[in-house]
mmCIF file of C-alpha atoms in Angstrom:
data_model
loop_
_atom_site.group_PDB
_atom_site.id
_atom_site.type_symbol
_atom_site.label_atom_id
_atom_site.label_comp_id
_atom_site.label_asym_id
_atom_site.label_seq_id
_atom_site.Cartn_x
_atom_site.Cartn_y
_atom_site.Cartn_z
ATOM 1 C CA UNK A 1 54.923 17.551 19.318
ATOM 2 C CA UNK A 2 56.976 19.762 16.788
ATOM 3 C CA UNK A 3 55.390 20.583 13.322
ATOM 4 C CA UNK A 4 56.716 20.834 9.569
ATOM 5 C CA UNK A 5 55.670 22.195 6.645
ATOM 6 C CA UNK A 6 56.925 21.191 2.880
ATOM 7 C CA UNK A 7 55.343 23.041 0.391
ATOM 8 C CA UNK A 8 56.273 22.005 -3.739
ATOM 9 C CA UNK A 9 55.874 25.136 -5.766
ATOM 10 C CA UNK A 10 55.208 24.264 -9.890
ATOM 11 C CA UNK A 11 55.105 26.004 -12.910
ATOM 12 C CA UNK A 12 51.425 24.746 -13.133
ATOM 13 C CA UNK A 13 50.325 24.460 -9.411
ATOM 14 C CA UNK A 14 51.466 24.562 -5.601
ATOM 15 C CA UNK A 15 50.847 22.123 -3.118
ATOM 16 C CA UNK A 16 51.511 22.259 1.075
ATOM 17 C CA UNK A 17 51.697 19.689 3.907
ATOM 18 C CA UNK A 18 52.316 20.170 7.228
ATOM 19 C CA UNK A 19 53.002 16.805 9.208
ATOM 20 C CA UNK A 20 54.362 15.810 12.863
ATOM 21 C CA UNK A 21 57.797 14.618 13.285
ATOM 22 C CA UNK A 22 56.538 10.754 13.236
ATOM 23 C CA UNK A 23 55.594 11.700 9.678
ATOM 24 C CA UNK A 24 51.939 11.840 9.973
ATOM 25 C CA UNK A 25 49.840 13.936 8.024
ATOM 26 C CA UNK A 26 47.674 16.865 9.884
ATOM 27 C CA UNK A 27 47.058 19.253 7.149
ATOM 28 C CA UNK A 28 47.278 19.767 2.853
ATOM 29 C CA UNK A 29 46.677 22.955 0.708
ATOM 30 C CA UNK A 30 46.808 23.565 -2.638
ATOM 31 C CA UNK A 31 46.950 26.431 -5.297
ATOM 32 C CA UNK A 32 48.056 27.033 -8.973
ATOM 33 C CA UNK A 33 51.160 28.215 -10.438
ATOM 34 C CA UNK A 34 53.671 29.853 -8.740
ATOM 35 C CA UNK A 35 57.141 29.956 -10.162
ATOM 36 C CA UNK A 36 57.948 33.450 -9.700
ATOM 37 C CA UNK A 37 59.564 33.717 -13.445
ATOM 38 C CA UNK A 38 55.769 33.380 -14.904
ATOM 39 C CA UNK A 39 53.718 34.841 -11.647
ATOM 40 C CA UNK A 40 56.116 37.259 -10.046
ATOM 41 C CA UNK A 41 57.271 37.304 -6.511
ATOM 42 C CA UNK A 42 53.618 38.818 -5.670
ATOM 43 C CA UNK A 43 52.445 36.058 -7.268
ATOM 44 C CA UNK A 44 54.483 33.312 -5.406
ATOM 45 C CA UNK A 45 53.382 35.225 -2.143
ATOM 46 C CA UNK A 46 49.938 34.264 -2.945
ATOM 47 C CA UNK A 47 50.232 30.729 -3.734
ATOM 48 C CA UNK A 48 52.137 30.375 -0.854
ATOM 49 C CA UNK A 49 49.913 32.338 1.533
ATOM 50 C CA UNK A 50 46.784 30.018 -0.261
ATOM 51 C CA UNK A 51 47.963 27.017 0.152
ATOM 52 C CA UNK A 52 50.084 27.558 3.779
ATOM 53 C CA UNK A 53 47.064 28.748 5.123
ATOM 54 C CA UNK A 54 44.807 26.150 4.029
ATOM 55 C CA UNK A 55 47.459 23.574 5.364
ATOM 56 C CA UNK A 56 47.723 24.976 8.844
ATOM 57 C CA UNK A 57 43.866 25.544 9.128
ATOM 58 C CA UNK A 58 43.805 22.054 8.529
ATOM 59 C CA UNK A 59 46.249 21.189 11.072
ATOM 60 C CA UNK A 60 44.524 23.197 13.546
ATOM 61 C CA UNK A 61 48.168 25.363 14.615
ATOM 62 C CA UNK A 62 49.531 28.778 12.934
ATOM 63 C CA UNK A 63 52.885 28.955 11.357
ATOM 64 C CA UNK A 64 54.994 29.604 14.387
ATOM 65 C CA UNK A 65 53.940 26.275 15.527
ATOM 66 C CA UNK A 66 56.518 25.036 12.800
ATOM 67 C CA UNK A 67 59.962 24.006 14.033
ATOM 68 C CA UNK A 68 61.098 23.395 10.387
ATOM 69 C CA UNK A 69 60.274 24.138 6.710
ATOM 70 C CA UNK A 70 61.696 23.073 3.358
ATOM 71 C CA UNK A 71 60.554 24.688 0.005
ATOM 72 C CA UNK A 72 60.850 23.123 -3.173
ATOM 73 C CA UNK A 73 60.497 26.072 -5.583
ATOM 74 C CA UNK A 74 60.144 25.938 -9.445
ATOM 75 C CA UNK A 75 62.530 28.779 -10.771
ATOM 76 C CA UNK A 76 65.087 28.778 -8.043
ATOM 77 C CA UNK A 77 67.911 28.307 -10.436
ATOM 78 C CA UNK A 78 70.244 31.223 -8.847
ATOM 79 C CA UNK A 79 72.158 32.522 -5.917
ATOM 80 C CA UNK A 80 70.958 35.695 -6.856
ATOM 81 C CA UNK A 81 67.089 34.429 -6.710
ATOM 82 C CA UNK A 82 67.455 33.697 -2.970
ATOM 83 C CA UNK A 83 66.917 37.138 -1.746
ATOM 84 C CA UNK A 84 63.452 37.949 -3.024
ATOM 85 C CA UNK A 85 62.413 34.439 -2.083
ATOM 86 C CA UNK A 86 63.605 35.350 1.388
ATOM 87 C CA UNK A 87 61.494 38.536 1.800
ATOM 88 C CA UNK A 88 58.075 36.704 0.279
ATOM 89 C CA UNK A 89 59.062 34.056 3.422
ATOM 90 C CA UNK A 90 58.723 37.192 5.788
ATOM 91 C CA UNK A 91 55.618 38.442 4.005
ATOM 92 C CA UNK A 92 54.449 34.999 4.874
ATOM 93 C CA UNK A 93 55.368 34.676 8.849
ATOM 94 C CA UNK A 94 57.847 31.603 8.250
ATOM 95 C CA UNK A 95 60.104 32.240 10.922
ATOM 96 C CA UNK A 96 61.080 28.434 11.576
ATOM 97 C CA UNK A 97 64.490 26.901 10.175
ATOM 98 C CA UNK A 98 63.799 26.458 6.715
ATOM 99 C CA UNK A 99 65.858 25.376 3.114
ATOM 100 C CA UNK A 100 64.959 26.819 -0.397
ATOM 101 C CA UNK A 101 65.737 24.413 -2.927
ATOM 102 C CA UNK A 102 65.109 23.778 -6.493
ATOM 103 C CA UNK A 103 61.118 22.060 -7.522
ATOM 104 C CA UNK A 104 63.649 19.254 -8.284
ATOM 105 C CA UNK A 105 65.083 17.695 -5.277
ATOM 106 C CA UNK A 106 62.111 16.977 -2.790
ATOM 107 C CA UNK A 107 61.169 14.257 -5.636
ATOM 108 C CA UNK A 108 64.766 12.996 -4.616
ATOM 109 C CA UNK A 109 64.496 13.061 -1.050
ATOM 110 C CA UNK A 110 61.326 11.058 -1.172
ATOM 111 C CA UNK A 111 61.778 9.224 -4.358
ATOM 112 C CA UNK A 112 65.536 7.679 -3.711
ATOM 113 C CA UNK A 113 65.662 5.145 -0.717
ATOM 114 C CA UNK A 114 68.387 6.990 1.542
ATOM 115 C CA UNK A 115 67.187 10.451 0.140
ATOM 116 C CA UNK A 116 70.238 10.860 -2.195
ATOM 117 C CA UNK A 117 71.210 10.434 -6.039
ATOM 118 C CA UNK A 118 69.838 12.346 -8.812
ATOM 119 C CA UNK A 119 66.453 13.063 -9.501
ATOM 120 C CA UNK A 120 65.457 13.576 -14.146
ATOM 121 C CA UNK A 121 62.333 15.466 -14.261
ATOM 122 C CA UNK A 122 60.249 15.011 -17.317
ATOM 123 C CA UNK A 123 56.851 16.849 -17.101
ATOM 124 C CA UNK A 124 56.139 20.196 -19.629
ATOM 125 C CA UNK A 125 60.059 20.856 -19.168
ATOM 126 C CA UNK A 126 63.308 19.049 -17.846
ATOM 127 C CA UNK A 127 65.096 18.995 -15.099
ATOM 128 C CA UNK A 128 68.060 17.145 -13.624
ATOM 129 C CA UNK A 129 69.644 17.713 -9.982
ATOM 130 C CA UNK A 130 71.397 15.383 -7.623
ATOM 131 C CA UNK A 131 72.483 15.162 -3.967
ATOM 132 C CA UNK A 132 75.663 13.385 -2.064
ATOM 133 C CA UNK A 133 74.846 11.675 0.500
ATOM 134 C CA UNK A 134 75.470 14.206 3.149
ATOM 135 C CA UNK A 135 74.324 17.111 0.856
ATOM 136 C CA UNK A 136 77.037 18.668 0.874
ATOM 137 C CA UNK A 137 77.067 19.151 -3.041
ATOM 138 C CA UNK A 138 74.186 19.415 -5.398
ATOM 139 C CA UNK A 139 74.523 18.442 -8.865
ATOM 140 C CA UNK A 140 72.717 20.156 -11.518
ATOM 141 C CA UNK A 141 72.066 21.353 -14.941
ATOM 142 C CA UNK A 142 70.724 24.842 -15.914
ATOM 143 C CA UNK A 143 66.895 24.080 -15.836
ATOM 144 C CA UNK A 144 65.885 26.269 -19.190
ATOM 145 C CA UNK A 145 65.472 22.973 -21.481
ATOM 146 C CA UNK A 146 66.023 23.785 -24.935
ATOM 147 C CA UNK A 147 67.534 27.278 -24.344
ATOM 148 C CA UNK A 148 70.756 25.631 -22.817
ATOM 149 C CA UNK A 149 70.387 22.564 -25.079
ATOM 150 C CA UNK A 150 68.814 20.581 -21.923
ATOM 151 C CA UNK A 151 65.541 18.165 -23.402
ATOM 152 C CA UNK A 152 63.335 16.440 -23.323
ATOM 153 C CA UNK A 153 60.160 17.631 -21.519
ATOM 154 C CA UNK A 154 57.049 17.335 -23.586
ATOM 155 C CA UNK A 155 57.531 21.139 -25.091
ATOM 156 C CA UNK A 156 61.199 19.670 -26.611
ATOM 157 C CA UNK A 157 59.409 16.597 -28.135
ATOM 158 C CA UNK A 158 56.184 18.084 -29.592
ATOM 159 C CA UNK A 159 58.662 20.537 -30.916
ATOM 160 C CA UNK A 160 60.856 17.543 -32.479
ATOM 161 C CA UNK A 161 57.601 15.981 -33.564
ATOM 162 C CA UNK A 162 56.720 18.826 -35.705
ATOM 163 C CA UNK A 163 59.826 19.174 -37.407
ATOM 164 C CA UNK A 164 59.704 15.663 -38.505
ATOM 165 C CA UNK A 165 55.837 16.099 -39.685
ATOM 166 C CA UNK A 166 57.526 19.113 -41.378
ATOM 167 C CA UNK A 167 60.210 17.240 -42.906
ATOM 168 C CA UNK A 168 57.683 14.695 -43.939
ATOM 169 C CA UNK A 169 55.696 17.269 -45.989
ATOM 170 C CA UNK A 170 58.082 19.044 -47.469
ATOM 171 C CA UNK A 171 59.955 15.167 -48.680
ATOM 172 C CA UNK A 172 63.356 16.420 -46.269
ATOM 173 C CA UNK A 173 62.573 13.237 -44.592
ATOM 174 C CA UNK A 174 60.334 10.276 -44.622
ATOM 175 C CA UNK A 175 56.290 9.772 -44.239
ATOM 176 C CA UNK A 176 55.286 9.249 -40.535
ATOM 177 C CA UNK A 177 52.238 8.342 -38.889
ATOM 178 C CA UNK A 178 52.163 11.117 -36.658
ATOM 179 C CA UNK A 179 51.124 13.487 -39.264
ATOM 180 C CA UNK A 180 47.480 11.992 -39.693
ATOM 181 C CA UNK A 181 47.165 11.815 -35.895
ATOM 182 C CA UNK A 182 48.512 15.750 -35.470
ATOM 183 C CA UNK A 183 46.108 16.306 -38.097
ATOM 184 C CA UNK A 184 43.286 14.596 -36.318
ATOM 185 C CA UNK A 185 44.620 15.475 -32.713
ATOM 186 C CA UNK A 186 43.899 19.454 -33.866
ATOM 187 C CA UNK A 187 41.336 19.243 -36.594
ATOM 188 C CA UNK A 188 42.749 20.582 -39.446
ATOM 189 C CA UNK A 189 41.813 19.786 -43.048
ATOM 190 C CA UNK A 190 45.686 18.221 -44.301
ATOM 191 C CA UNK A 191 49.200 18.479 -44.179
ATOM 192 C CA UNK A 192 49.511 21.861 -45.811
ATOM 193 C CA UNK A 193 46.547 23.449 -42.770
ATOM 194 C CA UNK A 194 48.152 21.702 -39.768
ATOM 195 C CA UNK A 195 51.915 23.586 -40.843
ATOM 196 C CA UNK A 196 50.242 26.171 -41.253
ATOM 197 C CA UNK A 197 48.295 26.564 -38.206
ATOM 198 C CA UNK A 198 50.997 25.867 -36.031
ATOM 199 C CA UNK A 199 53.440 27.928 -37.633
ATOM 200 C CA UNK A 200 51.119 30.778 -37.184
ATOM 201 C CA UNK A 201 49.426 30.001 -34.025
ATOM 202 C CA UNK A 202 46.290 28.715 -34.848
ATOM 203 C CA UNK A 203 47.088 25.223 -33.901
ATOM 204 C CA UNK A 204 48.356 25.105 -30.534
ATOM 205 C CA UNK A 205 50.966 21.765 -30.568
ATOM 206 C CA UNK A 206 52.443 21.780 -27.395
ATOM 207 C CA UNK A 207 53.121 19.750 -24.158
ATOM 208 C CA UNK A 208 49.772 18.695 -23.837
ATOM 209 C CA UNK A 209 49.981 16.800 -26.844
ATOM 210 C CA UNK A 210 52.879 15.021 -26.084
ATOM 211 C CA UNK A 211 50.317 11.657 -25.959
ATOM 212 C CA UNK A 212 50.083 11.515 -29.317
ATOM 213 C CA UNK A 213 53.657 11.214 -29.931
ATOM 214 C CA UNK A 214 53.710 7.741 -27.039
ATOM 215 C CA UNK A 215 50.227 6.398 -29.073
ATOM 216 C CA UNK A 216 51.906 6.268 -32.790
ATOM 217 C CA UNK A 217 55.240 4.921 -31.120
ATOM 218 C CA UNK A 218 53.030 1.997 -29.507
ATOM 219 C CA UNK A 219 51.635 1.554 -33.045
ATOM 220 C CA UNK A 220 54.671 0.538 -34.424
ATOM 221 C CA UNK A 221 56.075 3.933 -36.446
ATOM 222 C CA UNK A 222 59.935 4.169 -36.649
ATOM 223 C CA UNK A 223 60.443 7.907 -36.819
ATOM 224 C CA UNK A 224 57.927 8.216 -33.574
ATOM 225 C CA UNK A 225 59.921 5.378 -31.850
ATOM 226 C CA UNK A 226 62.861 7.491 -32.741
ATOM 227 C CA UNK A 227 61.667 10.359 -30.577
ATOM 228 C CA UNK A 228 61.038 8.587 -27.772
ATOM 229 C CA UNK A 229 64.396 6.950 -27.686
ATOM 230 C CA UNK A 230 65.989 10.687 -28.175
ATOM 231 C CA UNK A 231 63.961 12.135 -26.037
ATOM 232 C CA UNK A 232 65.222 9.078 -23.710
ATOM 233 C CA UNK A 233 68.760 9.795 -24.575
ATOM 234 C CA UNK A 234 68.549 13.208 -23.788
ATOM 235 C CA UNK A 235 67.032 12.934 -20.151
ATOM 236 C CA UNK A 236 69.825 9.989 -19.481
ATOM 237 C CA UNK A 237 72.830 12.407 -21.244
ATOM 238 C CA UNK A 238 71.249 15.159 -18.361
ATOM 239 C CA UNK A 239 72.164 11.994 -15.550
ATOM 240 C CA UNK A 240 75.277 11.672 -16.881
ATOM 241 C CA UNK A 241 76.474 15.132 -16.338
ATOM 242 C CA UNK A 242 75.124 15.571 -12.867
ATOM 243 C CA UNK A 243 76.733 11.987 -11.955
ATOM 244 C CA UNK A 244 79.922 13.404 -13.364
ATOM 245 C CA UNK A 245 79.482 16.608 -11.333
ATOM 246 C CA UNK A 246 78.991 14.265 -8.107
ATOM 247 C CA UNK A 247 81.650 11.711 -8.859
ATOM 248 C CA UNK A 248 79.102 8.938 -8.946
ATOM 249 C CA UNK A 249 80.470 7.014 -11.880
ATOM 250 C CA UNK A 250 81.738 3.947 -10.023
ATOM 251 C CA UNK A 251 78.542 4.138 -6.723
ATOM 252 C CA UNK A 252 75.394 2.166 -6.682
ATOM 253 C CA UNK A 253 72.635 5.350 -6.628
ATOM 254 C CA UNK A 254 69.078 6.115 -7.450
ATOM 255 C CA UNK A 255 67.858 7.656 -10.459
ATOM 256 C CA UNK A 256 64.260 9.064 -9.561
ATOM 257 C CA UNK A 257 62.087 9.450 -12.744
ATOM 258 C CA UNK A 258 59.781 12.218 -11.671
ATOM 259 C CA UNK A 259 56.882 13.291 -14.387
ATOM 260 C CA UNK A 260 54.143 12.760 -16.533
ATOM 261 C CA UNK A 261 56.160 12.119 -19.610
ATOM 262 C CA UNK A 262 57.570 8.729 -17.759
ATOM 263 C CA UNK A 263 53.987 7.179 -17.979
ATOM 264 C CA UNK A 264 54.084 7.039 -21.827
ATOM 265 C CA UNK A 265 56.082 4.128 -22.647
ATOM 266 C CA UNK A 266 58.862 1.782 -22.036
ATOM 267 C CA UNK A 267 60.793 3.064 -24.733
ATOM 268 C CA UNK A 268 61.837 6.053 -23.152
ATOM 269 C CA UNK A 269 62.638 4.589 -20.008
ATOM 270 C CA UNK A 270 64.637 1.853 -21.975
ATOM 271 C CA UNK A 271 66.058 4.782 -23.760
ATOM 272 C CA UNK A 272 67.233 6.751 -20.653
ATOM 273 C CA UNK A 273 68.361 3.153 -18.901
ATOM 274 C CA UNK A 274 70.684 2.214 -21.730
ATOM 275 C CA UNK A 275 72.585 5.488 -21.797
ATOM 276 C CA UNK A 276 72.911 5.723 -17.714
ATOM 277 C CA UNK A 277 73.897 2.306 -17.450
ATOM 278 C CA UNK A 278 76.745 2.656 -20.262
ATOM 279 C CA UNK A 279 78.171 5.331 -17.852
ATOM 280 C CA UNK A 280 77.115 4.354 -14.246
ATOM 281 C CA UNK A 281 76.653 0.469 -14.337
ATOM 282 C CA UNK A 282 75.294 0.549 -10.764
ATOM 283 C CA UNK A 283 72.292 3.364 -10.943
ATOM 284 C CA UNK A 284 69.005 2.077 -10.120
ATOM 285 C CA UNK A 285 66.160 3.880 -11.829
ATOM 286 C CA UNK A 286 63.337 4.321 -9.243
ATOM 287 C CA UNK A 287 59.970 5.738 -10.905
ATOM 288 C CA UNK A 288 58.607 8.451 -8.067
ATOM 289 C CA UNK A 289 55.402 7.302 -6.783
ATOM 290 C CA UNK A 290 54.704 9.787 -3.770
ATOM 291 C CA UNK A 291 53.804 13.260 -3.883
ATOM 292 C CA UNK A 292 57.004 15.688 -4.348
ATOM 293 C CA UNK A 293 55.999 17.607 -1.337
ATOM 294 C CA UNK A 294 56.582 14.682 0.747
ATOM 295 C CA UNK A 295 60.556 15.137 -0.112
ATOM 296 C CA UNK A 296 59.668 18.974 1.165
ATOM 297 C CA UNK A 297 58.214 17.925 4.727
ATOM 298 C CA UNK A 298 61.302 15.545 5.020
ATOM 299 C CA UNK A 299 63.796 18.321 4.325
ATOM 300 C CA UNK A 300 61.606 20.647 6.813
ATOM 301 C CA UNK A 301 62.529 18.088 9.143
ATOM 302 C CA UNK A 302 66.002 17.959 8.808
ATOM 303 C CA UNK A 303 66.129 22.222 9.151
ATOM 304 C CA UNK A 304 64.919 21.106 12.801
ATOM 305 C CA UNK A 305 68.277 19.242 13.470
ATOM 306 C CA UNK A 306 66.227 15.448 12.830
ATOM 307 C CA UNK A 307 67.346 12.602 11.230
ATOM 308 C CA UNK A 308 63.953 11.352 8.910
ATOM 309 C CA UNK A 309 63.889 7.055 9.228
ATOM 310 C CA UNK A 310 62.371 4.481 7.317
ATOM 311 C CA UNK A 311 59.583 4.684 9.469
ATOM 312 C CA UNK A 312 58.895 8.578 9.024
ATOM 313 C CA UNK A 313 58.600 8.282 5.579
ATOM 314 C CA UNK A 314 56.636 5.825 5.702
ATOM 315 C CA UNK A 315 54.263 7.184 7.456
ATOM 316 C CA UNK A 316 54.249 9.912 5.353
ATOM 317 C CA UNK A 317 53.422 8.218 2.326
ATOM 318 C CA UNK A 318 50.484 6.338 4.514
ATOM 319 C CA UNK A 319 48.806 9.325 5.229
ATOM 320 C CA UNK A 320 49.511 11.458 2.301
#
């Protein structure tokens, strides 16, 4: 019975799986962050060897047992990050077939029904990539968020969210909700402290806070309704351009939500929905429900020359 390992490498943490080809799962590790642009390439070599090792001891075989491996890793943006990844693979004894591709697409290959479309990732940042059918071409966008004018993870709408309590304080704009429920969220003493703090660090208003934002929206204030519906808009203008990429203006395809963000309301999704549809009437928007590093094992399968069925993924999401 031939083995396969998927491993999904985060910014935040790292998870491995090693399955049989029926799709049933023999072994899972797990270890933090390990995108090599925050940890290094020493630093993915540990994560990896972690939560590999765990996986295979679970499994009761050693990596070259594996007939196939695919790698889902956060920061591979590049054709010029491929070579480092490749040596920290040798470090690591992976001497199986094997694909490197972006944290992205293994939520696609699980996520979509036939393992193709485009997959919008909205966790701490965004993300956007897509697949033919035969994948043979990848869509994408750059991956660095509000650098390259790509939102909305969390970071680009608690950073919108501030500006507006900003704007509310200084009278640019008008009075919103979320500024009592910042200043609550953080502790400070008023308007004037919570600027302040954040401006200067002593608040820390990030990602993680991103909550607050869904809560007043629920609630019933406008200007926090209006950043989930941009913060929609933005994710579904990132579908757009990777359908356009792919030429799937006119072809029924998933869109696989992937991240926390998509648990915080309808309006974002509604958002999102509205500005695919008005471009690619036949997109189905498919929420991902399985572990990304299923997608992984499935594209570890496919290095091995195998065809993964309805049944193998299945089974994979059984036993996950």
């Amino acid at each position: 019975m031939p083995y396969f390992l998927g491993v999904d490498v985060g910014g935040t943490k790292t998870h491995a799986l090693v399955a049989d080809s029926t799709g049933q799962v023999l072994g899972f590790g797990q270890a933090g962050a390990g995108n090599p642009q925050n940890v290094g390439y020493d630093g993915l070599y540990a994560v990896l060897h972690q939560s590999v090792t765990q996986a295979l001891e679970q499994a009761e075989i050693q990596i070259t047992d594996l007939a196939g491996a695919g790698l889902g890793l956060a920061g591979h943006d590049w054709p010029s990050d491929l070579p480092p990844k490749i040596e920290v693979l040798q470090r690591l004894g992976l001497a199986c077939p094997y694909r490197i591709v972006n944290d992205a697409v293994p939520g696609l290959v699980i996520g979509a029904h036939d393992g193709w479309g485009i997959s919008v990732v909205a966790g701490t940042g965004c993300n956007c990539r897509g697949w033919n059918r035969e994948r043979t071409r990848e869509g994408r966008v750059t991956g660095y968020g509000y650098m390259m004018g790509e939102n909305a993870g969390s970071s680009e709408l608690m950073q919108r969210a501030m500006q507006t309590v900003n704007f509310a304080w200084i009278r640019r704009g008008g009075p919103t909700a979320l500024t009592q429920a910042l200043i609550d969220h953080v502790g400070a003493s008023g308007e004037e402290d919570l600027i302040e703090g954040y401006t200067t660090g002593k608040y820390a208003i990030g990602a993680e806070s991103a909550a607050v934002v869904f809560k007043v929206a629920a609630a019933g204030d406008r200007l926090a309704q209006d950043l989930v519906e941009w913060a929609g808009q933005e994710l579904g203008e990132m579908v757009k351009a990777v359908a356009r990429q792919l030429d799937f203006q006119a072809l029924a395809f998933d869109v696989v939500l992937v991240g926390g963000m998509f648990a915080g309301g309808g309006g974002l999704i509604a958002s999102l929905e509205q500005t695919v549809f008005a471009f690619a009437p036949h997109a189905r928007l498919v929420r991902l429900t399985a572990p990304p590093v299923l997608g992984a094992v499935l594209i570890g399968l496919e290095q091995a020359g195998l065809r993964p069925t309805d049944a193998t993924r299945a089974r994979l999401i059984e036993t996950a």
